[in-house]
CSV table of C-alpha atoms and ligand atoms in Angstrom, one decimal:
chain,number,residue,atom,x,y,z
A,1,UNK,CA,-56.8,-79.5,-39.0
A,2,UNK,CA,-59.7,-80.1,-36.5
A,3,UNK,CA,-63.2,-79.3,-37.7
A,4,UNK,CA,-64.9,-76.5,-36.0
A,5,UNK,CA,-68.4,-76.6,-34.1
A,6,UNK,CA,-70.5,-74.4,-32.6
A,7,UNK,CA,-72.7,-75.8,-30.5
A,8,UNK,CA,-75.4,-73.6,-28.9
A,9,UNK,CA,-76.6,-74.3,-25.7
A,10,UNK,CA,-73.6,-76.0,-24.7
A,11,UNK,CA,-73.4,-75.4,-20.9
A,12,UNK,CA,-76.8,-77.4,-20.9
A,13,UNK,CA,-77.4,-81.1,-19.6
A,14,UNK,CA,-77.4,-82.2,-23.4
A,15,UNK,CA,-74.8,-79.7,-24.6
A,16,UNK,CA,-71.9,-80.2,-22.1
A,17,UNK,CA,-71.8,-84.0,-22.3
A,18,UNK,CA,-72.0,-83.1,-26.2
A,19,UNK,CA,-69.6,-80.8,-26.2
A,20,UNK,CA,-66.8,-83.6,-24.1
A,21,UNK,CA,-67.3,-86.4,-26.8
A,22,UNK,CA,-66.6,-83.6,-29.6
A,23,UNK,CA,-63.6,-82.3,-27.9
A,24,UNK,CA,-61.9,-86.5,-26.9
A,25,UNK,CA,-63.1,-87.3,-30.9
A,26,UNK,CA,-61.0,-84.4,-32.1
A,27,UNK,CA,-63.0,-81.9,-33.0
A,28,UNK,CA,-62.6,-77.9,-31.8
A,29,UNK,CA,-66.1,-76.9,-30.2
A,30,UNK,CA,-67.2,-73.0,-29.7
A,31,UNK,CA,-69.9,-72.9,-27.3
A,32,UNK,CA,-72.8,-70.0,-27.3
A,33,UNK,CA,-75.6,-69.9,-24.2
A,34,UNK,CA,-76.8,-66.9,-22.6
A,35,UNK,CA,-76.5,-69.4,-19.0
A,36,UNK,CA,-81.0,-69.1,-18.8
A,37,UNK,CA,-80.9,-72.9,-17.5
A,38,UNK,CA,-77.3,-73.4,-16.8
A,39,UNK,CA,-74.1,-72.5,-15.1
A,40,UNK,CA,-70.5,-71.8,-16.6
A,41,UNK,CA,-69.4,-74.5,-13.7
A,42,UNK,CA,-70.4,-77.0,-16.4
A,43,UNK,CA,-67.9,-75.2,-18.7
A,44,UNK,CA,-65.3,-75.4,-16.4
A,45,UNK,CA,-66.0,-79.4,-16.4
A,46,UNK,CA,-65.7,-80.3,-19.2
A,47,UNK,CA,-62.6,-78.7,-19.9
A,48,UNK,CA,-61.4,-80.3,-16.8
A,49,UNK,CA,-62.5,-83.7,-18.3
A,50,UNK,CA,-61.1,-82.9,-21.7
A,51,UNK,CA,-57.7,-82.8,-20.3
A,52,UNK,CA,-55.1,-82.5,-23.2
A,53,UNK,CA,-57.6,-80.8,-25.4
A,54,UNK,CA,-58.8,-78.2,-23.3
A,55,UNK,CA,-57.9,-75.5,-25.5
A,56,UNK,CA,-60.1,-76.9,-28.4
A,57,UNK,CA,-63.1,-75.1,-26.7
A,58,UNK,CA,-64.5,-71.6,-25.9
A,59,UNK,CA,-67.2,-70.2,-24.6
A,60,UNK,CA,-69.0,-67.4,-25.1
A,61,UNK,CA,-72.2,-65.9,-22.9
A,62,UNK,CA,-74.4,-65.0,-25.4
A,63,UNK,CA,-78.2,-64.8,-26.4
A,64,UNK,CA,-79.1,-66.5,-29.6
A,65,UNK,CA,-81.3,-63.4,-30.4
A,66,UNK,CA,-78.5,-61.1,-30.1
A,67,UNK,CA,-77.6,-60.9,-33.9
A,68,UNK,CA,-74.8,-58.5,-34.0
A,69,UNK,CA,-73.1,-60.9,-31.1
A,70,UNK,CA,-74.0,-63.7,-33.1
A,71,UNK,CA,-72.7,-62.3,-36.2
A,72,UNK,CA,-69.5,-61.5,-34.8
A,73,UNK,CA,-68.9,-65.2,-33.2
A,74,UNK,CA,-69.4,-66.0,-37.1
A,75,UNK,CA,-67.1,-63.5,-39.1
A,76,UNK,CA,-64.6,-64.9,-36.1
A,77,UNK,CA,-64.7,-68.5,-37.2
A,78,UNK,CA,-65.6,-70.4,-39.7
A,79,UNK,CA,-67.5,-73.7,-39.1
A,80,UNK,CA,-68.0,-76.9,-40.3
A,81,UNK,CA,-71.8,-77.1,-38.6
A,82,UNK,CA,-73.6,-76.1,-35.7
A,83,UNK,CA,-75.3,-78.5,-33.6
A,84,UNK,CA,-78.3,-76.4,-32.2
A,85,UNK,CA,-79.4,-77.3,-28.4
A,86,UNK,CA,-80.4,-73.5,-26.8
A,87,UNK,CA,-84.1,-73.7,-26.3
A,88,UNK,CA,-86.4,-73.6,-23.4
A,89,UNK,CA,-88.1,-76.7,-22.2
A,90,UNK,CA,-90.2,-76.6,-19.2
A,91,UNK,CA,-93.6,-78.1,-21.0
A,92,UNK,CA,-95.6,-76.3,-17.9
A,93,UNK,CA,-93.8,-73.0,-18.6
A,94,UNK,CA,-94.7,-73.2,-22.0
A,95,UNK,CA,-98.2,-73.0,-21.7
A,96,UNK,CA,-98.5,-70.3,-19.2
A,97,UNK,CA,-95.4,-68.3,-21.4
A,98,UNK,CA,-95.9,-69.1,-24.9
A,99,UNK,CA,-94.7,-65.8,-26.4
A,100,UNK,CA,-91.4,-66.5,-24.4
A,101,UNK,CA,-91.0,-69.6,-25.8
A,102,UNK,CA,-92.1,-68.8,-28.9
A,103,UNK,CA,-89.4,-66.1,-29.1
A,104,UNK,CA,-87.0,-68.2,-27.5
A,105,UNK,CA,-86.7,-71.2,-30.0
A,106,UNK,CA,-88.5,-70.2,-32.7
A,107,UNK,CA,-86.7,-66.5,-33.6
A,108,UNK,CA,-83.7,-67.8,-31.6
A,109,UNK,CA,-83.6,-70.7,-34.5
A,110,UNK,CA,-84.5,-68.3,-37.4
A,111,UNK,CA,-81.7,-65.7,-36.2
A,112,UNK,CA,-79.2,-68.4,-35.7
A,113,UNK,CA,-80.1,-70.2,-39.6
A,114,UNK,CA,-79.8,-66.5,-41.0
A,115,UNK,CA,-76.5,-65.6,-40.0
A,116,UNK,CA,-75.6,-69.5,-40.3
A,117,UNK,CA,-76.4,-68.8,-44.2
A,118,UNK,CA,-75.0,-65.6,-44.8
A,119,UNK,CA,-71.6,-67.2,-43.5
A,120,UNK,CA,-71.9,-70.1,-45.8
A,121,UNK,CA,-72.2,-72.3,-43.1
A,122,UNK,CA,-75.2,-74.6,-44.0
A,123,UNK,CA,-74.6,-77.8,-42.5
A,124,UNK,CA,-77.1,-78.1,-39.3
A,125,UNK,CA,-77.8,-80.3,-36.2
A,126,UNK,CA,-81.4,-80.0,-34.2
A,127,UNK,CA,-82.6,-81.4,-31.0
A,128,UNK,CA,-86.2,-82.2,-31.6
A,129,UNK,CA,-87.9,-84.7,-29.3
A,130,UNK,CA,-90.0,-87.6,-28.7
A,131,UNK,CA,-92.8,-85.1,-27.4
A,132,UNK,CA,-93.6,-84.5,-31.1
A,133,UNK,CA,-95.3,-88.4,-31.4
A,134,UNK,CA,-97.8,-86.9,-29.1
A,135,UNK,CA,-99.7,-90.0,-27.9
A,136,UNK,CA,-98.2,-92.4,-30.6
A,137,UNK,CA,-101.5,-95.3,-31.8
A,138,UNK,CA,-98.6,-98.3,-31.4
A,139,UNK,CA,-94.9,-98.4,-30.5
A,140,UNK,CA,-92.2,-98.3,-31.3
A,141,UNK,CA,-92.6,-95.2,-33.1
A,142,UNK,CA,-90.9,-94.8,-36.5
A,143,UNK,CA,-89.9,-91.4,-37.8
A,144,UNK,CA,-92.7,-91.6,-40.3
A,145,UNK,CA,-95.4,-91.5,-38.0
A,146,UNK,CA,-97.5,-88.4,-37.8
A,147,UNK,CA,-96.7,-85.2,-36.1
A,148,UNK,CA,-98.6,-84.1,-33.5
A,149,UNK,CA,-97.9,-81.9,-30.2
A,150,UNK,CA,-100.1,-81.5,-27.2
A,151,UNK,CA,-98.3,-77.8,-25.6
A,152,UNK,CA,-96.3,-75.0,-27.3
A,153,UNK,CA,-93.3,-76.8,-26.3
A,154,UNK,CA,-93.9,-79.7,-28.7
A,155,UNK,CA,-95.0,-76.9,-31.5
A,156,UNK,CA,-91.9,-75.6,-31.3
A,157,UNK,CA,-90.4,-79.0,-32.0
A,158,UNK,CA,-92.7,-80.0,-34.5
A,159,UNK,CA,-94.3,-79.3,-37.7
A,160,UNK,CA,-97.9,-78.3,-36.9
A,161,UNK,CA,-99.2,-74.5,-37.8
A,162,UNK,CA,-101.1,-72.9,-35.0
A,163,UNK,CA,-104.7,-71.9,-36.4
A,164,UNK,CA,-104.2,-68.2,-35.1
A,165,UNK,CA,-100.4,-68.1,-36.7
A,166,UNK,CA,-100.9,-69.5,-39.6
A,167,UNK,CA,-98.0,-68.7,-41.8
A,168,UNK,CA,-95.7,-69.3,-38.8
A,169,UNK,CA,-93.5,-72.4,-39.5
A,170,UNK,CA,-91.7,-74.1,-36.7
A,171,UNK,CA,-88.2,-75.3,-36.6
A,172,UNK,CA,-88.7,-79.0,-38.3
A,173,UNK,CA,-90.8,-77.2,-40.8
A,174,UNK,CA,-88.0,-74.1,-41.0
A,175,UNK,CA,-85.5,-76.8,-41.9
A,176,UNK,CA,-87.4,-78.8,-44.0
A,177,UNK,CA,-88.3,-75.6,-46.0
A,178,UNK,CA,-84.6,-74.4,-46.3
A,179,UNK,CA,-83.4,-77.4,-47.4
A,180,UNK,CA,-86.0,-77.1,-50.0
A,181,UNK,CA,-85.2,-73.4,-51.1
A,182,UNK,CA,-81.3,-74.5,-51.1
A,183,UNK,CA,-79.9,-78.1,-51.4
A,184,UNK,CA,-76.9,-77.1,-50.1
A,185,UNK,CA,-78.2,-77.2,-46.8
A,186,UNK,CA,-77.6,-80.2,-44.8
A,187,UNK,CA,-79.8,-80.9,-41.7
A,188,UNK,CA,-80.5,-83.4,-39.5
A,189,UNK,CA,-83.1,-83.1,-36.9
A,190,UNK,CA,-82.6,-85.7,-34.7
A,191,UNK,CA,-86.0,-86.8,-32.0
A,192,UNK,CA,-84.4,-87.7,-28.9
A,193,UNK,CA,-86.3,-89.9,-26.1
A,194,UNK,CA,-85.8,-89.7,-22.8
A,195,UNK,CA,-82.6,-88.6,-22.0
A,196,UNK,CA,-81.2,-89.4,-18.3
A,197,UNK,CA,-77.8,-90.4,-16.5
A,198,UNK,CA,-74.6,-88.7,-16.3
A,199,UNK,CA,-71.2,-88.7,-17.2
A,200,UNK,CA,-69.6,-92.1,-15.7
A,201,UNK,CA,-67.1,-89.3,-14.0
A,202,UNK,CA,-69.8,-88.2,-11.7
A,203,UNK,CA,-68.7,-84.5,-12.7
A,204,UNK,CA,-70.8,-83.4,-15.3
A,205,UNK,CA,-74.8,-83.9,-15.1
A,206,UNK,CA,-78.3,-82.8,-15.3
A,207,UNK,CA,-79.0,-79.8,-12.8
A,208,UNK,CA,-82.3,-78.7,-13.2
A,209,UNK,CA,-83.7,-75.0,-11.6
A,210,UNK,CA,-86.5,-75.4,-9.2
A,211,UNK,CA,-88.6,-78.4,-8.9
A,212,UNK,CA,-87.9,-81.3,-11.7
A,213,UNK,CA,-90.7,-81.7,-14.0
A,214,UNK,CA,-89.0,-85.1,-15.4
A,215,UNK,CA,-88.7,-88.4,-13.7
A,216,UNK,CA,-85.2,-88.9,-13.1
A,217,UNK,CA,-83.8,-85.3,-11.6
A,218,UNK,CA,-86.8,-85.8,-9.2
A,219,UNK,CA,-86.0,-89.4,-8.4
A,220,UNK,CA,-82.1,-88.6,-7.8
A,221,UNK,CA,-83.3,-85.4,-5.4
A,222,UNK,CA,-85.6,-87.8,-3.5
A,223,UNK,CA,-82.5,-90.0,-2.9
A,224,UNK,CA,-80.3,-87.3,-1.9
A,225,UNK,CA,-82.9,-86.1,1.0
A,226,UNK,CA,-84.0,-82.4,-0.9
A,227,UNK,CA,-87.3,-84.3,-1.7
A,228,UNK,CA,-89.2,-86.9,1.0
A,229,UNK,CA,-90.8,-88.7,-2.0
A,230,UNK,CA,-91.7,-89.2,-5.8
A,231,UNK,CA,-94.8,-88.3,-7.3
A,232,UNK,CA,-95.8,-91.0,-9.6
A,233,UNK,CA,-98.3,-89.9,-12.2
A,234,UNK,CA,-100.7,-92.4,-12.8
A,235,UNK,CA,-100.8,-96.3,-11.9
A,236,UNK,CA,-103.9,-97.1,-13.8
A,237,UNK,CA,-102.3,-96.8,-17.6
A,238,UNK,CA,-102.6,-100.1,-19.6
A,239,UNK,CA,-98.3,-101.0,-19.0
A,240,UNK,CA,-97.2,-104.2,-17.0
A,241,UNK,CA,-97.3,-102.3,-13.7
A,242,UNK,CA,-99.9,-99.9,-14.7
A,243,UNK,CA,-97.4,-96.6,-14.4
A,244,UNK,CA,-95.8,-95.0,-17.9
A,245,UNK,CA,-93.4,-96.9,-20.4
A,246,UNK,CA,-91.0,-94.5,-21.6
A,247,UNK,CA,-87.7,-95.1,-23.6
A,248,UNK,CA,-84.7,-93.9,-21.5
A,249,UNK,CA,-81.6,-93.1,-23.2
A,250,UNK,CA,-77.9,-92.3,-21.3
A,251,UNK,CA,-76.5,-89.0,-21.9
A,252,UNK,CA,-73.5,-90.1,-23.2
A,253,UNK,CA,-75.5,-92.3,-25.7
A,254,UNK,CA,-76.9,-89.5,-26.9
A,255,UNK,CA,-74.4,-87.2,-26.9
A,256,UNK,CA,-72.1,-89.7,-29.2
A,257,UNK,CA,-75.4,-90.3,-31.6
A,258,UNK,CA,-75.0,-86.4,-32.4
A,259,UNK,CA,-71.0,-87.3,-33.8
A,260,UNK,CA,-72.7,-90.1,-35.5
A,261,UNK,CA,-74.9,-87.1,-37.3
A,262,UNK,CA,-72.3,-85.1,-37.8
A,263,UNK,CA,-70.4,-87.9,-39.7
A,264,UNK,CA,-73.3,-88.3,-41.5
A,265,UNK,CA,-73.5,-84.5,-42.5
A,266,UNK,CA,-70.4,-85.3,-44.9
A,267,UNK,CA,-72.7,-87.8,-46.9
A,268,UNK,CA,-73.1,-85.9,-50.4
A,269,UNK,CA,-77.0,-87.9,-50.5
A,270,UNK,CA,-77.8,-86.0,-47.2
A,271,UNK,CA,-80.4,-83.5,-47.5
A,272,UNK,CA,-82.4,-82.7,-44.3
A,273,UNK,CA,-83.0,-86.0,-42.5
A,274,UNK,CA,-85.0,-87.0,-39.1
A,275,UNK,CA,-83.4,-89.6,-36.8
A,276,UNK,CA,-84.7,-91.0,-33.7
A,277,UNK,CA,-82.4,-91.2,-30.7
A,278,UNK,CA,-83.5,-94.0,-28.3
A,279,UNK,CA,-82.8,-97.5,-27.3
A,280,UNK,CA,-86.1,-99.1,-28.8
A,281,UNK,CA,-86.6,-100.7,-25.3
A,282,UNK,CA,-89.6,-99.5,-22.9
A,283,UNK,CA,-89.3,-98.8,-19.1
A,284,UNK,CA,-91.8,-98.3,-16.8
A,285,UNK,CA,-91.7,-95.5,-13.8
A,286,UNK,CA,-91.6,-98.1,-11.3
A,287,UNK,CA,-89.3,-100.8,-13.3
A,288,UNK,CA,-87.0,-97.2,-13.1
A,289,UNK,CA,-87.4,-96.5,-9.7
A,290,UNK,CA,-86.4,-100.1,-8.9
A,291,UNK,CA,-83.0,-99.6,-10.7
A,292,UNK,CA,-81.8,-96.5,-9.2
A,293,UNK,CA,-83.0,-98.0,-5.5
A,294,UNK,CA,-80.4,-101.1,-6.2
A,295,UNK,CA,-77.7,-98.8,-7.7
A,296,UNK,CA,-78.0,-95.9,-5.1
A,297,UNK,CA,-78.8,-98.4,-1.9
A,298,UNK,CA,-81.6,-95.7,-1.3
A,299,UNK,CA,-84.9,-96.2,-0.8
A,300,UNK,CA,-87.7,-93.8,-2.2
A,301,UNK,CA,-90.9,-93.5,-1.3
A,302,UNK,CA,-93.9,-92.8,-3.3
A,303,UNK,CA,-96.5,-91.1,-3.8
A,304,UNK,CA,-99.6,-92.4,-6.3
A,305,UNK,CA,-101.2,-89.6,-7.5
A,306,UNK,CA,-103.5,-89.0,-11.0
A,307,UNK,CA,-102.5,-89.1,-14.4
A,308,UNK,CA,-100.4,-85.8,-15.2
A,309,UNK,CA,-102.5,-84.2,-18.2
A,310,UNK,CA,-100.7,-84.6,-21.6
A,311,UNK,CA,-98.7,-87.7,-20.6
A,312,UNK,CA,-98.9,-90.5,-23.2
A,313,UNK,CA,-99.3,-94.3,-22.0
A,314,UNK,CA,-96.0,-95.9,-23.5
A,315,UNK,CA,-93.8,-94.3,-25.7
A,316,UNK,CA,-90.5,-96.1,-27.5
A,317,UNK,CA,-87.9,-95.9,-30.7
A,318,UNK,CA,-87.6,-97.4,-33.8
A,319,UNK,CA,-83.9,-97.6,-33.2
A,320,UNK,CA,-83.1,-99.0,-37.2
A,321,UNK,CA,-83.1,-95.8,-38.7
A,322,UNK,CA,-80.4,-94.4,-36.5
A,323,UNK,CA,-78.7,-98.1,-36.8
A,324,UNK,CA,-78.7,-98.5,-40.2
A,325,UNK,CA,-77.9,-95.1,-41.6
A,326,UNK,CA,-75.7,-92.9,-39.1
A,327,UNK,CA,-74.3,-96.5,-37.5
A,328,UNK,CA,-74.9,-95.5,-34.0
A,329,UNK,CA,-76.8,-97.9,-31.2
A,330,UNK,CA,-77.2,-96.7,-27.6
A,331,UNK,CA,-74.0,-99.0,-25.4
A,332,UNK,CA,-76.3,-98.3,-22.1
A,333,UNK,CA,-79.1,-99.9,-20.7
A,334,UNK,CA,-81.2,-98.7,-17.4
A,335,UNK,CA,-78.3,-100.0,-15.0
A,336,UNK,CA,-75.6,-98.1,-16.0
A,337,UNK,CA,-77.9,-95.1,-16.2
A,338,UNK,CA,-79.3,-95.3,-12.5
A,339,UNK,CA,-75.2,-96.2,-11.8
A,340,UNK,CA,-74.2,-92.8,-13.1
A,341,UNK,CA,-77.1,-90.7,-11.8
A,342,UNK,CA,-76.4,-91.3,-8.9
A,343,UNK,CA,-73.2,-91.0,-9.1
A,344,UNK,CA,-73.4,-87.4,-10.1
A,345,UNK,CA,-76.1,-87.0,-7.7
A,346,UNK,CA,-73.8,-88.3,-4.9
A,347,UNK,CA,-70.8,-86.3,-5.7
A,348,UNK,CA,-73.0,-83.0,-6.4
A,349,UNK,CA,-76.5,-83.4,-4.4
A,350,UNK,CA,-77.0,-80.0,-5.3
A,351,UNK,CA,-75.8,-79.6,-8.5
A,352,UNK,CA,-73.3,-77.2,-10.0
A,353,UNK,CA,-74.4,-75.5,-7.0
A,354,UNK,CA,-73.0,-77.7,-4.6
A,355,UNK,CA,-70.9,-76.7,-1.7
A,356,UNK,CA,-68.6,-79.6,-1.7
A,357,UNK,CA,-68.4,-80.4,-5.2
A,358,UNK,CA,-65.1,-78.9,-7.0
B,401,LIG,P1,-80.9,-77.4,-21.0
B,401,LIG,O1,-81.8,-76.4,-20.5
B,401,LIG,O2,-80.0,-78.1,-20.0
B,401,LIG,O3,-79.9,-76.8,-22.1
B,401,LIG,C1,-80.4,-75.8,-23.0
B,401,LIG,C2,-79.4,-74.7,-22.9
B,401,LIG,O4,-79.7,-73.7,-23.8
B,401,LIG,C3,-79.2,-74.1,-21.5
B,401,LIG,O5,-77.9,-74.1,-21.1
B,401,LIG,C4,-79.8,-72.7,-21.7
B,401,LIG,O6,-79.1,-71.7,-20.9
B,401,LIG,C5,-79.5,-72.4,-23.2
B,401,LIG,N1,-80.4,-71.4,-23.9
B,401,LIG,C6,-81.7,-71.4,-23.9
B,401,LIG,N2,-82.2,-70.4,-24.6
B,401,LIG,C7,-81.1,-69.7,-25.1
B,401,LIG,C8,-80.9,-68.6,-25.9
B,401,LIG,N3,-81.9,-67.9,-26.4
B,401,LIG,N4,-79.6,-68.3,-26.2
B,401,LIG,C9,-78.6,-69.0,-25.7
B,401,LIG,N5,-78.7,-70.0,-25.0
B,401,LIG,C10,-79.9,-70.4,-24.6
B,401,LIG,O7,-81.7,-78.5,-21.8
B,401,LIG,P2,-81.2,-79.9,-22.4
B,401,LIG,O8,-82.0,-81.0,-21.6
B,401,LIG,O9,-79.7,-80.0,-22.5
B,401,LIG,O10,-81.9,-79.9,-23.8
B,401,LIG,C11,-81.2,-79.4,-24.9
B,401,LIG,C12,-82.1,-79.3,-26.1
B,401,LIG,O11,-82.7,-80.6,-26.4
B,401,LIG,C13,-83.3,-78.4,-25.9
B,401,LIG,O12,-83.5,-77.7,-27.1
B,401,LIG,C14,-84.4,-79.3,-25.6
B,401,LIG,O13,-85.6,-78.8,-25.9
B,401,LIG,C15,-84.1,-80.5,-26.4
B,401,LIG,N6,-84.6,-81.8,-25.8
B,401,LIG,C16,-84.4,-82.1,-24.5
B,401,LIG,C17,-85.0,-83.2,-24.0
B,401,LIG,C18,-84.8,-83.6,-22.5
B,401,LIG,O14,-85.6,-84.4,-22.0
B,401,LIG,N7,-83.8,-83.1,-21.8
B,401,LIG,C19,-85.7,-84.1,-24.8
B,401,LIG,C20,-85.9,-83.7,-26.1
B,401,LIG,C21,-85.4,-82.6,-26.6
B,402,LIG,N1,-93.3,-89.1,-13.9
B,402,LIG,C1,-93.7,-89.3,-12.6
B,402,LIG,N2,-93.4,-88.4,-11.7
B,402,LIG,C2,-92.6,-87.4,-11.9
B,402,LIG,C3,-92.1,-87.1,-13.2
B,402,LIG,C4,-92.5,-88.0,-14.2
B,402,LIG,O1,-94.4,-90.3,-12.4
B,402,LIG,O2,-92.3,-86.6,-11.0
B,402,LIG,C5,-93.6,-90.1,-15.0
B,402,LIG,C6,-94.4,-89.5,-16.1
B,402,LIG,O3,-95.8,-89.5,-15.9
B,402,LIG,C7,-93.9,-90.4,-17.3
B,402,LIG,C8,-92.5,-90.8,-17.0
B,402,LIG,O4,-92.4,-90.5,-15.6
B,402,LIG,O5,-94.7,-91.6,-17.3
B,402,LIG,C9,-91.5,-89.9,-17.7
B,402,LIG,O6,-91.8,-88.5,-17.5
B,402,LIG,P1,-90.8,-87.4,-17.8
B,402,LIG,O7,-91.4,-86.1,-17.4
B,402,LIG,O8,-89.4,-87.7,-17.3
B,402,LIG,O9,-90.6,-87.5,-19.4
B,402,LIG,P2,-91.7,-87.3,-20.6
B,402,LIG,O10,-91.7,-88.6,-21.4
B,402,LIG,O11,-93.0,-86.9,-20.1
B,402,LIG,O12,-91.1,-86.1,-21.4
B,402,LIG,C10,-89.7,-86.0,-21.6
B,402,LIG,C11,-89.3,-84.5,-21.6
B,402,LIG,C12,-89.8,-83.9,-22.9
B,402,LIG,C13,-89.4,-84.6,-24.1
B,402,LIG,C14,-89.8,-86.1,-24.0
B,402,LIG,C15,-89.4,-86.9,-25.1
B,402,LIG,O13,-89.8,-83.8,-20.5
B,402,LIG,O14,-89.2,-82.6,-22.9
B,402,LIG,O15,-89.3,-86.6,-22.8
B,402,LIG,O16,-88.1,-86.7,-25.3
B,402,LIG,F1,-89.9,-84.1,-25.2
């Protein structure tokens, strides 16, 4: 019998390419998101991809913080675990919305772990993120290193207690504190880096609303003509070309680290766990932007503007946690990323949106 997942914010960039290595490695996957960053085009994708085992998912449009809803997705099913992507992310929005975000994926989590617990189903999967490093002292950064987070966004991710809400715990620290008041739960909160690409099929991808706030969407809408040039924040850092080191990770990469996890969730010693997911190798915006120019035959023009505030200098993986325990190394380097990006963005310049994509 296949094992059962629901994975929240499935429709999402993350999510959906998640979602299509569950489905080819056998697994049934129920998918939850209320569609806030996403379209149900992405749905229809991946089943299309999935081929024989599109009838091992379903979808349901639903808000996290709808309880009843929630509730009755759970009394429905029973599941193995629940890998947990449906958050907001826009760091800029963060800052001028924090109650919104706050609600979002902080009482969106705590709704989602109580009805996860009065189902008996306490076996858990969280994207957290890189952002919670802050401005690490030295690379590569090890999951030991302290916590720090510069916006709301990165509180939500991270363990730190806003002075004025003090008492309020965030989602590392919710898990952290379950696991403590319960062994039986079983999480694993796994720090992604800088996740980019697309599916090699060019039909799933990232399709951000409004302007990109992250490197590569921008990049790719340059190349497809909806942007005349790139924005690059900052030449004057101390890298080899003087622009920001970052860790780049391929989608797919990713995605097949969180089956890694979920393998790992059947280890009886596993209690709740932090893994990064990155290569452990360092990229610089132009070193990027040099990649997808070869891959796409497109050149894209810059613009050197000022540091963008809250950016850290260089920021990479320890990859030997993730090696060593869950068995899982990223296949991908920066060439087969820029390869896929733009084949996605060639095939749907405009995203789920496009006109001309199926
Ligand atoms: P995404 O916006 O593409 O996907 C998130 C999905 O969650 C969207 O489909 C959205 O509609 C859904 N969602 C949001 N709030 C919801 C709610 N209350 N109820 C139901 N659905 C809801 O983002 P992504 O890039 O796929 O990221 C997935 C997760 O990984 C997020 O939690 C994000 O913070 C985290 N993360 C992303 C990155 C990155 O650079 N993309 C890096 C680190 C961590
Ligand atoms: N950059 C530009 N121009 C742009 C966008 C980005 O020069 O238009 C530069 C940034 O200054 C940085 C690098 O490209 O040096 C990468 O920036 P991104 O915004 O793509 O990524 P960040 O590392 O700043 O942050 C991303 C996500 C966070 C996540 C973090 C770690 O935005 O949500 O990776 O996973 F937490």
């Amino acid at each position: 019998m296949s094992k059962i997942i629901l994975v929240t914010g499935g429709a999402g960039y993350i999510g959906s390419h998640t979602v299509l290595q569950l489905l080819l490695g056998g697994y049934k996957a129920v998918v939850v998101d209320n569609l806030d960053n996403s379209s149900d085009v992405s749905i229809k994708r991946v089943k299309e991809l999935a081929r024989e085992y599109v009838n091992n998912l379903s979808f349901h449009q639903v808000d996290l913080r709808d309880r009843p809803a929630i509730e009755k997705i759970f009394a429905q099913t029973k599941f193995e675990a629940v890998i947990h992507f449906a958050g907001l992310k826009a760091v800029g929005e963060s800052v001028s919305e924090p109650l919104l975000y706050h609600d979002n994926n902080v009482i969106g989590t705590v709704i989602l772990l109580e009805v996860m617990s009065a189902h008996g189903c306490k076996n858990l999967i969280f994207s957290s993120s890189a952002t919670v490093y802050g401005w690490p002292k030295e690379v590569p950064c090890t999951e030991e290193f302290p916590l720090t987070a510069v916006n709301p966004y990165g509180r939500t991710k991270c363990h730190l207690i806003i002075s004025d809400m003090v008492g309020q715990l965030f989602v590392e620290e919710i898990c952290r504190d379950l696991h403590n008041s319960d062994s039986k739960w079983k999480i694993i909160l796994l720090r992604y880096f800088n996740p980019v690409g697309a599916h090699p099929s060019g039909h799933i991808g990232e399709d951000p609303r409004g302007t990109p706030n992250n490197l590569m969407p921008f990049v790719q809408q340059v190349a497809v003509g909806r942007r005349s040039a790139l924005t690059v924040f900052g030449n004057d850092y101390s890298t080899k070309d003087g622009t920001g080191v970052r860790d780049y990770i391929h989608v797919v990469d990713l995605a097949d680290g969180h089956i890694a996890a979920l393998r790992k969730l059947s280890d009886p010693k596993i209690g709740c766990e932090v893994y990064n997911l990155g290569t452990g190798k360092g990229t610089s915006v132009l070193e990027m932007v040099s990649a997808f120019e070869k891959a796409s035959g497109k050149k894209i023009p810059l613009k050197i503007v000022g540091r963008r505030p809250g950016d850290a200098e260089v920021v990479y993986a320890s990859t030997k946690k993730a090696e060593t325990e869950l068995k899982w190394k990223a296949k991908y380097g920066i060439e087969e990323i820029c390869r896929d990006q733009w084949n996605w963005a060639s095939k749907n310049p405009y995203g789920y949106g496009s006109s001309h994509s199926k």
